[in-house]
PDB file of C-alpha atoms in Angstrom:
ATOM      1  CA  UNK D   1       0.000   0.000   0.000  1.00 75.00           C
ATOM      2  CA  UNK D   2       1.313   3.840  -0.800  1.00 82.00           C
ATOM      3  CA  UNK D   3       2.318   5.908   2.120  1.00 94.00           C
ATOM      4  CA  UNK D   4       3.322   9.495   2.754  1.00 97.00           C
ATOM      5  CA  UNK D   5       6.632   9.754   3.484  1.00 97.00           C
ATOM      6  CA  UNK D   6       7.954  11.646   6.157  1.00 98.00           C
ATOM      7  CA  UNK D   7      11.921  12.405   7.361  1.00 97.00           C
ATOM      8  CA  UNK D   8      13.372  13.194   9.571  1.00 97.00           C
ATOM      9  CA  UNK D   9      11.369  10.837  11.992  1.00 97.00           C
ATOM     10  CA  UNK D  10      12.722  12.680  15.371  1.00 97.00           C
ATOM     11  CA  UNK D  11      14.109  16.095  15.650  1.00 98.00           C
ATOM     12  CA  UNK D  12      15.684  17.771  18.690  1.00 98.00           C
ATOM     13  CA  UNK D  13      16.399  21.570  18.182  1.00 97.00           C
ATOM     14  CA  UNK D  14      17.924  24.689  20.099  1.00 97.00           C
ATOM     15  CA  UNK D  15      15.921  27.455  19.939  1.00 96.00           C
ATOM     16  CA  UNK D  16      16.865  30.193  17.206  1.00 97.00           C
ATOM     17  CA  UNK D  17      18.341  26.704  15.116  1.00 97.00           C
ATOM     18  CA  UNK D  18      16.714  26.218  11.639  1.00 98.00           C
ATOM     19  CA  UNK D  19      14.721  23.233  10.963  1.00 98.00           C
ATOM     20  CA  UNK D  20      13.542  21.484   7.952  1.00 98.00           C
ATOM     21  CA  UNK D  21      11.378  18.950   7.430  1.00 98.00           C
ATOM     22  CA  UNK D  22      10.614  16.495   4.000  1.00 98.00           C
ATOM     23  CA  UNK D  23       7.299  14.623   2.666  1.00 98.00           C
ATOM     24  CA  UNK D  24       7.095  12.967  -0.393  1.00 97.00           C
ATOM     25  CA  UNK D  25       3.497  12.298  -0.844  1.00 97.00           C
ATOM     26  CA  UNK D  26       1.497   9.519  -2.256  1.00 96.00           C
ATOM     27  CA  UNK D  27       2.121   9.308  -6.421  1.00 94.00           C
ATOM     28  CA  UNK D  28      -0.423  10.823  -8.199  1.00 92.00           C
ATOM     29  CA  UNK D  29      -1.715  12.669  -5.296  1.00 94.00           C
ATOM     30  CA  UNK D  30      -1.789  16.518  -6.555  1.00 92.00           C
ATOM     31  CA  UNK D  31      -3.057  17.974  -3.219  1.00 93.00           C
ATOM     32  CA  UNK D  32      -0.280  18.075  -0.302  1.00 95.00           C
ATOM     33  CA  UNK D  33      -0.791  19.687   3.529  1.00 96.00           C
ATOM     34  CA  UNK D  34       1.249  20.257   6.326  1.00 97.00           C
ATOM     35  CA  UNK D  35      -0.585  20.390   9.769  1.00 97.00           C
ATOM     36  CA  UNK D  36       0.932  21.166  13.045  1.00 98.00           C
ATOM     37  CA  UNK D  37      -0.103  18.826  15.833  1.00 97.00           C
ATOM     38  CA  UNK D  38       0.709  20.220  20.128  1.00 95.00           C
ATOM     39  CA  UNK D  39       0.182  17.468  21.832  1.00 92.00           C
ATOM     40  CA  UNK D  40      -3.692  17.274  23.368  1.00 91.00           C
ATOM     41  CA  UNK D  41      -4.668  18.820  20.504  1.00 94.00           C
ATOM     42  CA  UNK D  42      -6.170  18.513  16.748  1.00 95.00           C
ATOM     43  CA  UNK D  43      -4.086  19.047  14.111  1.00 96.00           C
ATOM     44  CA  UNK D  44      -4.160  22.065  12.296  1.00 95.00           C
ATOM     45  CA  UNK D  45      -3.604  23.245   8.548  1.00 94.00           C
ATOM     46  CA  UNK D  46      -0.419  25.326   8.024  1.00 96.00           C
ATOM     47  CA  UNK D  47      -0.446  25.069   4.351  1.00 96.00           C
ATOM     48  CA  UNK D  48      -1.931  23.651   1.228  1.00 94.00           C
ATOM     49  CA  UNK D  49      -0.351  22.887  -1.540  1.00 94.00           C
ATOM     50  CA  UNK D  50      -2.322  22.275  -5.609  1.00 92.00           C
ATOM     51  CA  UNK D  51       0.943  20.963  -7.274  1.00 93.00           C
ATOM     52  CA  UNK D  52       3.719  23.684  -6.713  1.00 94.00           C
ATOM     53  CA  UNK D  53       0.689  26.474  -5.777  1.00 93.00           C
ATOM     54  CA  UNK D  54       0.044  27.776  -2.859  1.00 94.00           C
ATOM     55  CA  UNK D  55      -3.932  26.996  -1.701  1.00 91.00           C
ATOM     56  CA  UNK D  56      -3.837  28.015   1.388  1.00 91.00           C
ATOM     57  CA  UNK D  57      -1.174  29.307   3.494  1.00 94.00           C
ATOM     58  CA  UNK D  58      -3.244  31.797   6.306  1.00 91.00           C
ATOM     59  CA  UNK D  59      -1.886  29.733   9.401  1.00 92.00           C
ATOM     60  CA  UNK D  60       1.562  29.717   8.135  1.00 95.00           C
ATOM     61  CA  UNK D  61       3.627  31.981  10.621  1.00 94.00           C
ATOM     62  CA  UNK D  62       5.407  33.631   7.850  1.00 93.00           C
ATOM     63  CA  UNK D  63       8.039  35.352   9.741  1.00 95.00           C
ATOM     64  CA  UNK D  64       9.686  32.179  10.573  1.00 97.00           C
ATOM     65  CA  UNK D  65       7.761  29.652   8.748  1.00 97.00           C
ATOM     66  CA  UNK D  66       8.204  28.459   5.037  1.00 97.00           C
ATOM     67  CA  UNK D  67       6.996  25.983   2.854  1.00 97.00           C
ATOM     68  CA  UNK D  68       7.623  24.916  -1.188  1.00 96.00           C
ATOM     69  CA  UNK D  69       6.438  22.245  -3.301  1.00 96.00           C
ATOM     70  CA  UNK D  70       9.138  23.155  -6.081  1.00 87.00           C
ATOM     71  CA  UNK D  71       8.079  20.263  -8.643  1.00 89.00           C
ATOM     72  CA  UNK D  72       4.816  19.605  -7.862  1.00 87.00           C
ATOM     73  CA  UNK D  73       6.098  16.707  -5.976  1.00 93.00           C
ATOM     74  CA  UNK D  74       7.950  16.549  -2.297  1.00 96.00           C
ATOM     75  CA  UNK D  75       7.817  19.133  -0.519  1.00 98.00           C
ATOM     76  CA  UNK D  76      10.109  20.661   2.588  1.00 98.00           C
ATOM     77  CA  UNK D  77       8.632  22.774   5.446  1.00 98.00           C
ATOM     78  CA  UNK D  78      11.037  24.858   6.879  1.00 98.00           C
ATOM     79  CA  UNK D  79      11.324  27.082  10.320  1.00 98.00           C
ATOM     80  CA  UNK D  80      13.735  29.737  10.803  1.00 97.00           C
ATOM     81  CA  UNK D  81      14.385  30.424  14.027  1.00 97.00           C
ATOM     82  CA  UNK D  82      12.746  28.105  15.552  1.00 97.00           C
ATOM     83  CA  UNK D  83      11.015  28.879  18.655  1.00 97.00           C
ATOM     84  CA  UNK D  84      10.083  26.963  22.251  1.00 97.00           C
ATOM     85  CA  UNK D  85       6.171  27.153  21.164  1.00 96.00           C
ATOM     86  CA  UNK D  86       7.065  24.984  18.044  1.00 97.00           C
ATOM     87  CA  UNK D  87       7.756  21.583  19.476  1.00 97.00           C
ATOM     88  CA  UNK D  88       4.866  19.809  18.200  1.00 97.00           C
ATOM     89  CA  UNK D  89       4.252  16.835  15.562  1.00 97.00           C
ATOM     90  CA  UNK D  90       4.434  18.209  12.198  1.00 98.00           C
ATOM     91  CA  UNK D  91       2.465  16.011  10.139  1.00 98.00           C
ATOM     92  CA  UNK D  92       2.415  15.465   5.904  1.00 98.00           C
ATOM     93  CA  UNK D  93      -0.938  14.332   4.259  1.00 96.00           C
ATOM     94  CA  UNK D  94      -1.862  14.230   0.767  1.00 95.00           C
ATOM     95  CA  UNK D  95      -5.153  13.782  -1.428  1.00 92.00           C
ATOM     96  CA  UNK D  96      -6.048  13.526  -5.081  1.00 88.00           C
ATOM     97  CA  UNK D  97      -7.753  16.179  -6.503  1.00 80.00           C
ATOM     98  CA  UNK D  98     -10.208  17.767  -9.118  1.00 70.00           C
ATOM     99  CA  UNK D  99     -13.944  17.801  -9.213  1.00 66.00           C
ATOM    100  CA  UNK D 100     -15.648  14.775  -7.386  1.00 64.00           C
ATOM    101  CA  UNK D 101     -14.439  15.666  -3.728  1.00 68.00           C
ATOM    102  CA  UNK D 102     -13.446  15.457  -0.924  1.00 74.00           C
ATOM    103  CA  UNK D 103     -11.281  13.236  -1.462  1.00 82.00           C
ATOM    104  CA  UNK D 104      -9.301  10.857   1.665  1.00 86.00           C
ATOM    105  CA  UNK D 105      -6.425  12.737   3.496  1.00 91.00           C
ATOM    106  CA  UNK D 106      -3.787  10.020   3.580  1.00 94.00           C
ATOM    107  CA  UNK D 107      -0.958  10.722   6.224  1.00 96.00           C
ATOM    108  CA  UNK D 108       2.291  10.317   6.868  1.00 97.00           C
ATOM    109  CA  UNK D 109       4.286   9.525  10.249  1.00 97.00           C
ATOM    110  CA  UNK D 110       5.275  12.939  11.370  1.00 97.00           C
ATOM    111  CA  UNK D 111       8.014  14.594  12.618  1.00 97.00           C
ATOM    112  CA  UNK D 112       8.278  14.930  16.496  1.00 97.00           C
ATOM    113  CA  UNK D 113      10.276  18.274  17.022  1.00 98.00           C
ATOM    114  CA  UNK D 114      11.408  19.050  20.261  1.00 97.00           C
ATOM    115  CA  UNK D 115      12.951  22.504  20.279  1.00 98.00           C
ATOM    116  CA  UNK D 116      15.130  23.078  23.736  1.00 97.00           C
TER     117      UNK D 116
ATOM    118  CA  UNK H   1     -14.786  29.491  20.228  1.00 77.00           C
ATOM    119  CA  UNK H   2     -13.018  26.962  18.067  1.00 84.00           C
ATOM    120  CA  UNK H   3     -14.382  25.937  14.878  1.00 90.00           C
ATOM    121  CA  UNK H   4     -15.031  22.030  15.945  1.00 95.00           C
ATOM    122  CA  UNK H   5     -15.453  21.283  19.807  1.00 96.00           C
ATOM    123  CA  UNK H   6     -15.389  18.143  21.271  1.00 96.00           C
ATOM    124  CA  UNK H   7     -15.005  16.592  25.148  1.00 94.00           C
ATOM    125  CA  UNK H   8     -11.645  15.489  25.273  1.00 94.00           C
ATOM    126  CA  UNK H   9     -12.542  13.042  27.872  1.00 92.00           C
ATOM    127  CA  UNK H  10     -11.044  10.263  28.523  1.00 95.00           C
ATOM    128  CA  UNK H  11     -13.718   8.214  28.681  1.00 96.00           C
ATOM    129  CA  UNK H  12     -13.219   4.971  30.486  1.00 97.00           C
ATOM    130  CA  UNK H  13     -15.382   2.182  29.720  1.00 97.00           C
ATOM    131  CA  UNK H  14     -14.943  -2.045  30.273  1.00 98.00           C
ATOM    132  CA  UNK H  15     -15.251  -4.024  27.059  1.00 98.00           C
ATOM    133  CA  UNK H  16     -18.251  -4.754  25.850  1.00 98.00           C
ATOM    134  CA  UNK H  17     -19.874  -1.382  26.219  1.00 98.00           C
ATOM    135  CA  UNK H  18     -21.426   1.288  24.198  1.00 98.00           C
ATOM    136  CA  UNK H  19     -20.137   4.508  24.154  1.00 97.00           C
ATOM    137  CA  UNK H  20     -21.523   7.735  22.428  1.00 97.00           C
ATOM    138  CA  UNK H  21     -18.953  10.727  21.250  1.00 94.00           C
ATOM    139  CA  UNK H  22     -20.537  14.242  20.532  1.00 95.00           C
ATOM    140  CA  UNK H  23     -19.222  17.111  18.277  1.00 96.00           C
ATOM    141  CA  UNK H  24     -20.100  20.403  17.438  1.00 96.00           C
ATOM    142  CA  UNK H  25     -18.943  23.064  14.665  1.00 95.00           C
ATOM    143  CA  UNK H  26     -20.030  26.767  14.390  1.00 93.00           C
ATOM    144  CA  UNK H  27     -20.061  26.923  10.573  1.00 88.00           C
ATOM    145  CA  UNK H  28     -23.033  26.583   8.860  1.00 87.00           C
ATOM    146  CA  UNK H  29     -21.727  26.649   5.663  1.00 85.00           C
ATOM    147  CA  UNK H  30     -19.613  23.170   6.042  1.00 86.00           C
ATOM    148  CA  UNK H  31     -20.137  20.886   3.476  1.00 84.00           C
ATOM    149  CA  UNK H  32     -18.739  17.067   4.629  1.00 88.00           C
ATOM    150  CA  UNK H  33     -17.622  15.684   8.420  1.00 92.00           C
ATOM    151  CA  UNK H  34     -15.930  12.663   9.231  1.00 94.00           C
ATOM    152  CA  UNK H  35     -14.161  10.903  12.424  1.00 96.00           C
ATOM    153  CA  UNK H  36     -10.750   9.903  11.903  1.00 96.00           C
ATOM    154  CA  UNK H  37      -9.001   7.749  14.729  1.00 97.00           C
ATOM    155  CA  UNK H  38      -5.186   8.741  16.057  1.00 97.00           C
ATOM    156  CA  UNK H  39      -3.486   5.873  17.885  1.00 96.00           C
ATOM    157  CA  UNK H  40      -0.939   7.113  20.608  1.00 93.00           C
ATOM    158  CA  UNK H  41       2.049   8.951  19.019  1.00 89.00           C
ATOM    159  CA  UNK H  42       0.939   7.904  15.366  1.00 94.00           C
ATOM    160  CA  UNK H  43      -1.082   9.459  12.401  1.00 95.00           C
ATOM    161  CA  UNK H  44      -4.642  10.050  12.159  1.00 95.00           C
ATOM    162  CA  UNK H  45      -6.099   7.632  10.228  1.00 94.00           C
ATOM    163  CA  UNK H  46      -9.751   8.090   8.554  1.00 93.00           C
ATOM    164  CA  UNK H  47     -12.785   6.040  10.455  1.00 96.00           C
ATOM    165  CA  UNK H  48     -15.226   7.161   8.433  1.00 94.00           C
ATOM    166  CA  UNK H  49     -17.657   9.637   6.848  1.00 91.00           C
ATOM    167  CA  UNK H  50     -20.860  11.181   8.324  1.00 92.00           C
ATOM    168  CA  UNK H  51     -24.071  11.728   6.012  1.00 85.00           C
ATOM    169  CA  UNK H  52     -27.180  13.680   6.421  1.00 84.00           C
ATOM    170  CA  UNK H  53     -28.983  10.234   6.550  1.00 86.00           C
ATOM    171  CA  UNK H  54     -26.295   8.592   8.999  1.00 86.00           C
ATOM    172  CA  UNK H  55     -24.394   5.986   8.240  1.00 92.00           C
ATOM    173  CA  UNK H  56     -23.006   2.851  10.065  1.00 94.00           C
ATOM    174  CA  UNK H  57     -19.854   0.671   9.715  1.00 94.00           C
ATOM    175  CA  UNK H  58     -19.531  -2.842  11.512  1.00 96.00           C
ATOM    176  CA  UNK H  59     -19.692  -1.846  15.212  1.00 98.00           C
ATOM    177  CA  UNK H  60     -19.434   2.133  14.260  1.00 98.00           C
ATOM    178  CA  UNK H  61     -22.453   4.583  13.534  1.00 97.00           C
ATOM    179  CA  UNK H  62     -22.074   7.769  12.566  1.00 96.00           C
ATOM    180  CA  UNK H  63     -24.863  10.484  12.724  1.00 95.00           C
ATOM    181  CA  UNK H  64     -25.060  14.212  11.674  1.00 95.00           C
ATOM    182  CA  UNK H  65     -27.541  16.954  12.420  1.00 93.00           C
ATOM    183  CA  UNK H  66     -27.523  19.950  10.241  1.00 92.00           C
ATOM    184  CA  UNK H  67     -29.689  21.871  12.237  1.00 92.00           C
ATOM    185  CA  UNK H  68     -28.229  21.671  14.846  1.00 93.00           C
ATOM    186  CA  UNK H  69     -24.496  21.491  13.848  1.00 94.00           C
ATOM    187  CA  UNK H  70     -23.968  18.572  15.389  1.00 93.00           C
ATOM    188  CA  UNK H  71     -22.096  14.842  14.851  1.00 96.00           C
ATOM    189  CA  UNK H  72     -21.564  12.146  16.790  1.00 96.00           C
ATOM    190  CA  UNK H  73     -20.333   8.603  16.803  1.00 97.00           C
ATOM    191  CA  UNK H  74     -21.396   5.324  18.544  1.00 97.00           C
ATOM    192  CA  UNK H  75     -19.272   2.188  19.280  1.00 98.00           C
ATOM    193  CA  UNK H  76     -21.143  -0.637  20.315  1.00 98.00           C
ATOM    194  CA  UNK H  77     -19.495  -3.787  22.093  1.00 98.00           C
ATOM    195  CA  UNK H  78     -16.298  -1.961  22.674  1.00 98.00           C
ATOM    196  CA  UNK H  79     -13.016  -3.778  22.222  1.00 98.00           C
ATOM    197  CA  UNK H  80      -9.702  -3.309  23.712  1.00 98.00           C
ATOM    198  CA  UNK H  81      -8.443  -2.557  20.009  1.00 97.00           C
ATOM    199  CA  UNK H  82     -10.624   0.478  20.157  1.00 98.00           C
ATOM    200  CA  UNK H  83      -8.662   2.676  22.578  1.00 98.00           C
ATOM    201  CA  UNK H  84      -7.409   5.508  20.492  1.00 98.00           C
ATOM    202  CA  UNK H  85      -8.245   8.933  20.173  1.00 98.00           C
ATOM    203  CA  UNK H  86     -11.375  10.017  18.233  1.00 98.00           C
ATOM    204  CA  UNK H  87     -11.130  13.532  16.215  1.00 97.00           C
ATOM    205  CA  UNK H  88     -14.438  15.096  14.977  1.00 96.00           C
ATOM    206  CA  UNK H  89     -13.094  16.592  11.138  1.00 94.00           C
ATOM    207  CA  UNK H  90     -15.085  18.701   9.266  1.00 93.00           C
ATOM    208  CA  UNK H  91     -14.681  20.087   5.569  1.00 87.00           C
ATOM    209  CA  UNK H  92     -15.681  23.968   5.707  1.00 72.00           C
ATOM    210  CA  UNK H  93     -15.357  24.808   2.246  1.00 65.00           C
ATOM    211  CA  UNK H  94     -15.174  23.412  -0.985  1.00 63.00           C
ATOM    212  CA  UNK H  95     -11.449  22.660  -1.542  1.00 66.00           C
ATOM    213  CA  UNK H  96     -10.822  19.663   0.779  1.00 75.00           C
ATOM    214  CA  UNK H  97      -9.298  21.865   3.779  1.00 82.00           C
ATOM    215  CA  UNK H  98      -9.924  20.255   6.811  1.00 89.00           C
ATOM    216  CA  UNK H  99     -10.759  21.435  10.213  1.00 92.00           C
ATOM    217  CA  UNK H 100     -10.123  19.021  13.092  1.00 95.00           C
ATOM    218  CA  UNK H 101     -11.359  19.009  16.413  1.00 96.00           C
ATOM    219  CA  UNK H 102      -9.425  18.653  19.974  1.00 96.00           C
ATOM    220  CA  UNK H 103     -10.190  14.646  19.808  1.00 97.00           C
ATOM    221  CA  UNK H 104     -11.891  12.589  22.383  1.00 97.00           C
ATOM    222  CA  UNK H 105     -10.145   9.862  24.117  1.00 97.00           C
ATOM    223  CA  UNK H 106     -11.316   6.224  25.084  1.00 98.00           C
ATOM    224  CA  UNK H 107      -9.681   3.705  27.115  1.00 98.00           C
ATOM    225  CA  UNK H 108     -11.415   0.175  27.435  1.00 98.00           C
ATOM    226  CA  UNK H 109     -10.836  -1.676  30.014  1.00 97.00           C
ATOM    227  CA  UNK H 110     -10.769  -5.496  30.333  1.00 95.00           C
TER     228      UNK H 110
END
């Protein structure tokens, strides 16, 4: 069965460190997300990808916070500096996409991030 | 107010029992909801979908109120294998973006 891939698995961070995280998602999926996940909580959308676009990027703290989907494909989320109020899961999902929706949010593992 | 509430619980039942989750949004204007189930430390992982008519899988029924802007789930003759966390998803706009809720935890017992 296809997964979402997700490295690295585990991160431990200083604070003001960057940080970058990779997803590849399932082939063929167009649609790729990055939620943020505190523990006790629901995850929640930082940003949505349509191929290389941009969907949705409102929750994304842009000051320190980036995200790109260069090729349509993988994508990396990066945070620069990071910050105590990161450490969270930082999860990948993808979904097909077109008319005919919604469509299944597949995820991957996450990455734990522990920033110290 | 957050988007999608739900009682984070835990709730604590022995096998073999039912057990009832509730969850409400605030927008009107969402168009799909589903439960998706998080095992400790892992990804969430979709249960299922709710429809206006409610819908029911195995031991799992899901039911949605417009009206009211509500959804729940039953889980009749709990098993062990059910302990997880329960998050209350909804769809608030066309465009597949997903709004979860806080999750609801259950433990069963032996």
């Amino acid at each position: 069965e296809a997964e979402v891939a997700q490295s690295p698995r585990y991160k431990i961070t200083e604070k003001s460190q960057a940080v970058a995280f990779w997803c590849d998602p399932i082939s063929g999926h167009a649609t790729l997300y990055w939620y943020r996940q505190i523990l006790g909580q629901g995850p929640e959308l930082l940003v949505q990808f349509q191929d290389e676009s941009v969907v949705d990027d409102s929750q994304l703290p842009k000051d320190r916070f980036s995200a790109e989907r260069l090729k349509g494909v993988d994508s990396t989320l990066k945070i620069q500096p990071a910050e105590l109020g990161d450490s969270a899961m930082y999860l990948c999902a993808s979904s097909l996409a077109g008319t005919g929706g919604p469509y299944e949010q597949y995820f991957g593992p996450g990455t734990r991030l522990t920033v110290t | 107010r957050k988007e999608v509430e739900q009682d984070p619980g835990p709730f604590n039942v022995p096998e073999g029992a039912t057990v009832a989750f509730n969850c409400t949004y605030s927008n009107s204007a969402s168009q799909s909801f589903f439960w998706y189930r998080q095992d400790c430390r892992k990804e969430p992982k979709l249960l299922m979908s709710v429809y206006s008519s409610g819908n029911e899988d195995g031991r799992f029924t899901a039911q949605l109120n417009r009206a009211s802007q509500y959804i729940s789930l039953l889980i009749r003759d709990s098993k062990l294998s059910d302990s997880a966390t329960y998050l209350c998803v909804v769809n608030r706009r066309a465009g597949n973006m997903l709004t979860f809720g806080g999750g609801t935890r259950l433990m069963v017992k032996p």
